[in-house]
CSV table of C-alpha atoms in Angstrom, one decimal:
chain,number,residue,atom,x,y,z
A,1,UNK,CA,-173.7,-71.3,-6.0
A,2,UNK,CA,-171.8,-69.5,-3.7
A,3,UNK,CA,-172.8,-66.4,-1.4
A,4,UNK,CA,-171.1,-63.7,-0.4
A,5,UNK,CA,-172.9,-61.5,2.8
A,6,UNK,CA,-171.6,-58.1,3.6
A,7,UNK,CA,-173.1,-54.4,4.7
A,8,UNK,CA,-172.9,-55.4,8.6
A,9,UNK,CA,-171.7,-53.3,11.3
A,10,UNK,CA,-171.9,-51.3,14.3
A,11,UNK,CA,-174.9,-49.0,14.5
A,12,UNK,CA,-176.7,-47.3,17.6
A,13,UNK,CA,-180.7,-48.2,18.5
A,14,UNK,CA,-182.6,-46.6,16.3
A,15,UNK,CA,-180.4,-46.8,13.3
A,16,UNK,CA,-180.4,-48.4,10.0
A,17,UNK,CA,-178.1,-50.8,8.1
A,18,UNK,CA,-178.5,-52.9,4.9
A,19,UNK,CA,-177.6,-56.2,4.0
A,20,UNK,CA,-176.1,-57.3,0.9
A,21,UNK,CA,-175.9,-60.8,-0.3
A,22,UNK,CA,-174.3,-61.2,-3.5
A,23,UNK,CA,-174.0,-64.6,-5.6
A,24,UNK,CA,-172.1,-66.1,-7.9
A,25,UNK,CA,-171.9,-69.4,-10.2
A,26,UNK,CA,-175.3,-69.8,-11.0
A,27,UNK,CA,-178.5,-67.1,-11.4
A,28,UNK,CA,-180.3,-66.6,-7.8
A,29,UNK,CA,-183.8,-65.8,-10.3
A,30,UNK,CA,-185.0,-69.6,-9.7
A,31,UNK,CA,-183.7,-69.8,-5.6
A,32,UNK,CA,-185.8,-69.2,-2.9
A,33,UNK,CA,-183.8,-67.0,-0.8
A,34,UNK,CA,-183.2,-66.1,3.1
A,35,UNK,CA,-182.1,-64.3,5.9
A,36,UNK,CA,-180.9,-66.2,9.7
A,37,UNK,CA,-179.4,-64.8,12.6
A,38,UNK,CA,-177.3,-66.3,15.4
A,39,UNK,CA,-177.0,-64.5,18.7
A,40,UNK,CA,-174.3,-65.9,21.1
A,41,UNK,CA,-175.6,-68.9,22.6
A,42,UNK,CA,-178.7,-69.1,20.3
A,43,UNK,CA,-179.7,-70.9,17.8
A,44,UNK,CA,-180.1,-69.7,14.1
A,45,UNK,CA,-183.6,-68.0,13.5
A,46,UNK,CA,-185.2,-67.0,10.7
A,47,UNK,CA,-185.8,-63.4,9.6
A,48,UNK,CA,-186.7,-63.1,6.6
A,49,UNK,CA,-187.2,-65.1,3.0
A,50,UNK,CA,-188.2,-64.8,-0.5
A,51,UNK,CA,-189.9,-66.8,-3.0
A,52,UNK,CA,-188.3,-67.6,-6.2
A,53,UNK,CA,-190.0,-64.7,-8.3
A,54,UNK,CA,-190.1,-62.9,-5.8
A,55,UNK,CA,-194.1,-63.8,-5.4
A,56,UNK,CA,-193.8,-64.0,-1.8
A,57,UNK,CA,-191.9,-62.5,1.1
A,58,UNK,CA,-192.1,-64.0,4.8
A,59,UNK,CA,-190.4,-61.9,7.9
A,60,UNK,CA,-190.2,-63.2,11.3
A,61,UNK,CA,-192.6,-61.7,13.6
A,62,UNK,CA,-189.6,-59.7,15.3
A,63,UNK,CA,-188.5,-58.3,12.6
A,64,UNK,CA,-192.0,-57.2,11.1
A,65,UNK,CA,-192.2,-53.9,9.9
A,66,UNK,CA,-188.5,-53.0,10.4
A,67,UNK,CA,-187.1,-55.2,7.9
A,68,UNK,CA,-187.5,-55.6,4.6
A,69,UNK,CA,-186.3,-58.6,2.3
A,70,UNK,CA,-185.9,-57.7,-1.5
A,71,UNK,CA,-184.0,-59.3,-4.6
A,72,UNK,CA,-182.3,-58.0,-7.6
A,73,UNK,CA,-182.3,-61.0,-10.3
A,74,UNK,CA,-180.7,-58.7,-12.4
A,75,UNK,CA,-177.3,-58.6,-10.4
A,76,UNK,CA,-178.0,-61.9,-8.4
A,77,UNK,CA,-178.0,-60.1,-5.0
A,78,UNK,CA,-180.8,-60.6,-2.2
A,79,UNK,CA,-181.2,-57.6,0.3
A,80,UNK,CA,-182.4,-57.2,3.3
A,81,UNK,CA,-182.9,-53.3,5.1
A,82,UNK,CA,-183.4,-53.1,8.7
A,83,UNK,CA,-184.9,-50.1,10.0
A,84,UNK,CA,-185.5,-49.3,13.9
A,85,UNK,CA,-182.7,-51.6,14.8
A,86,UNK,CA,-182.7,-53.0,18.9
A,87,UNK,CA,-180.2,-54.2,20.7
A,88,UNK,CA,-181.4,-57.7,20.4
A,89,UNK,CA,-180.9,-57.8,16.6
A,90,UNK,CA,-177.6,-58.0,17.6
A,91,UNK,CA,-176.4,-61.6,15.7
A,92,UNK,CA,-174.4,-62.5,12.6
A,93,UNK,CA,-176.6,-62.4,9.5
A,94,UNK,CA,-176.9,-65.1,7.2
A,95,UNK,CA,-178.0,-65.1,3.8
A,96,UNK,CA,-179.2,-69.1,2.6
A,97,UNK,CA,-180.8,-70.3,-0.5
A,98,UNK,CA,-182.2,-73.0,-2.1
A,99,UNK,CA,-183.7,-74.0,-5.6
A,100,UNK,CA,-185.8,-77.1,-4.1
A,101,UNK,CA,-187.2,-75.6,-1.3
A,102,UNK,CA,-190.5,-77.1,-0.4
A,103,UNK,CA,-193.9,-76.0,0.6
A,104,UNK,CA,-193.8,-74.1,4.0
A,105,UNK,CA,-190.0,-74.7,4.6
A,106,UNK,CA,-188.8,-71.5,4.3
A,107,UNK,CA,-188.3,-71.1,8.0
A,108,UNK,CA,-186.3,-74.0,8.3
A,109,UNK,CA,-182.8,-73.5,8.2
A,110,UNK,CA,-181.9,-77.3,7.6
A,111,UNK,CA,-184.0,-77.0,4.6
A,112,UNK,CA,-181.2,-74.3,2.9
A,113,UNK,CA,-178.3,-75.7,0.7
A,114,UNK,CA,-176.3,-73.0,0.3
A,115,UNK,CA,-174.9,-70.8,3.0
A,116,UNK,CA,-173.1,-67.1,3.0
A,117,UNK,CA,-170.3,-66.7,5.1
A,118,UNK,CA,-172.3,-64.4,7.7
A,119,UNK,CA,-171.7,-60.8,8.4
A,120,UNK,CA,-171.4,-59.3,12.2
A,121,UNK,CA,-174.6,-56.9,13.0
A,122,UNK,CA,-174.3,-55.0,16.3
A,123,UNK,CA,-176.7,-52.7,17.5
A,124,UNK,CA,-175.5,-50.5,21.0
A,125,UNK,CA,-178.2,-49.3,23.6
């Protein structure tokens, strides 16, 4: 499967932006799905993932209550909307998935087969 991020940009604190990750070659309905982010000299962290079914949803403390993971099986794209955005959200966004994912792994990046290209969020004080 391959995945295709986009819907970053430049946005003041406070603002909003949505992420769009859109797939191709095979349905996303049986993936768990996910959201990373890399800040400059960081390592990837998780923000946010999805259950295959969407039965569960997981956000990174951080993030909780200002983002918001969602999926449309329908057009095979996973979402996520950020509200209240700091200027440490500031990172490039990744979208991952995986259709083996196992119990409690979906924080771990190294878990995640397939990757999207990332897309640039920067949020100015």
């Amino acid at each position: 499967v391959q995945l295709q991020a986009s819907g970053g940009g430049l946005v003041q604190a406070g603002g909003s932006l949505t992420l769009s990750c859109a797939a191709s070659g095979r349905t996303l309905s049986m993936f768990d799905m996910a959201w990373f982010r890399q800040a400059p000299g960081k390592e990837r962290e998780f923000v946010a993932a999805m259950a295959w079914r969407a039965t569960s949803t997981y956000h990174a403390d951080s993030v909780k209550g200002r983002f918001a993971i969602s999926r449309d099986d329908g057009s095979d794209t996973l979402y996520l909307q950020m509200n209240s955005l700091k200027p440490e959200d500031t990172a490039v966004y990744y979208c991952a998935a995986d259709d083996n994912l196992g119990d409690g792994s979906a924080y771990d990046a190294a878990k995640y087969t397939y990757w999207g290209q990332g897309t640039q969020v920067t949020v100015s004080s």
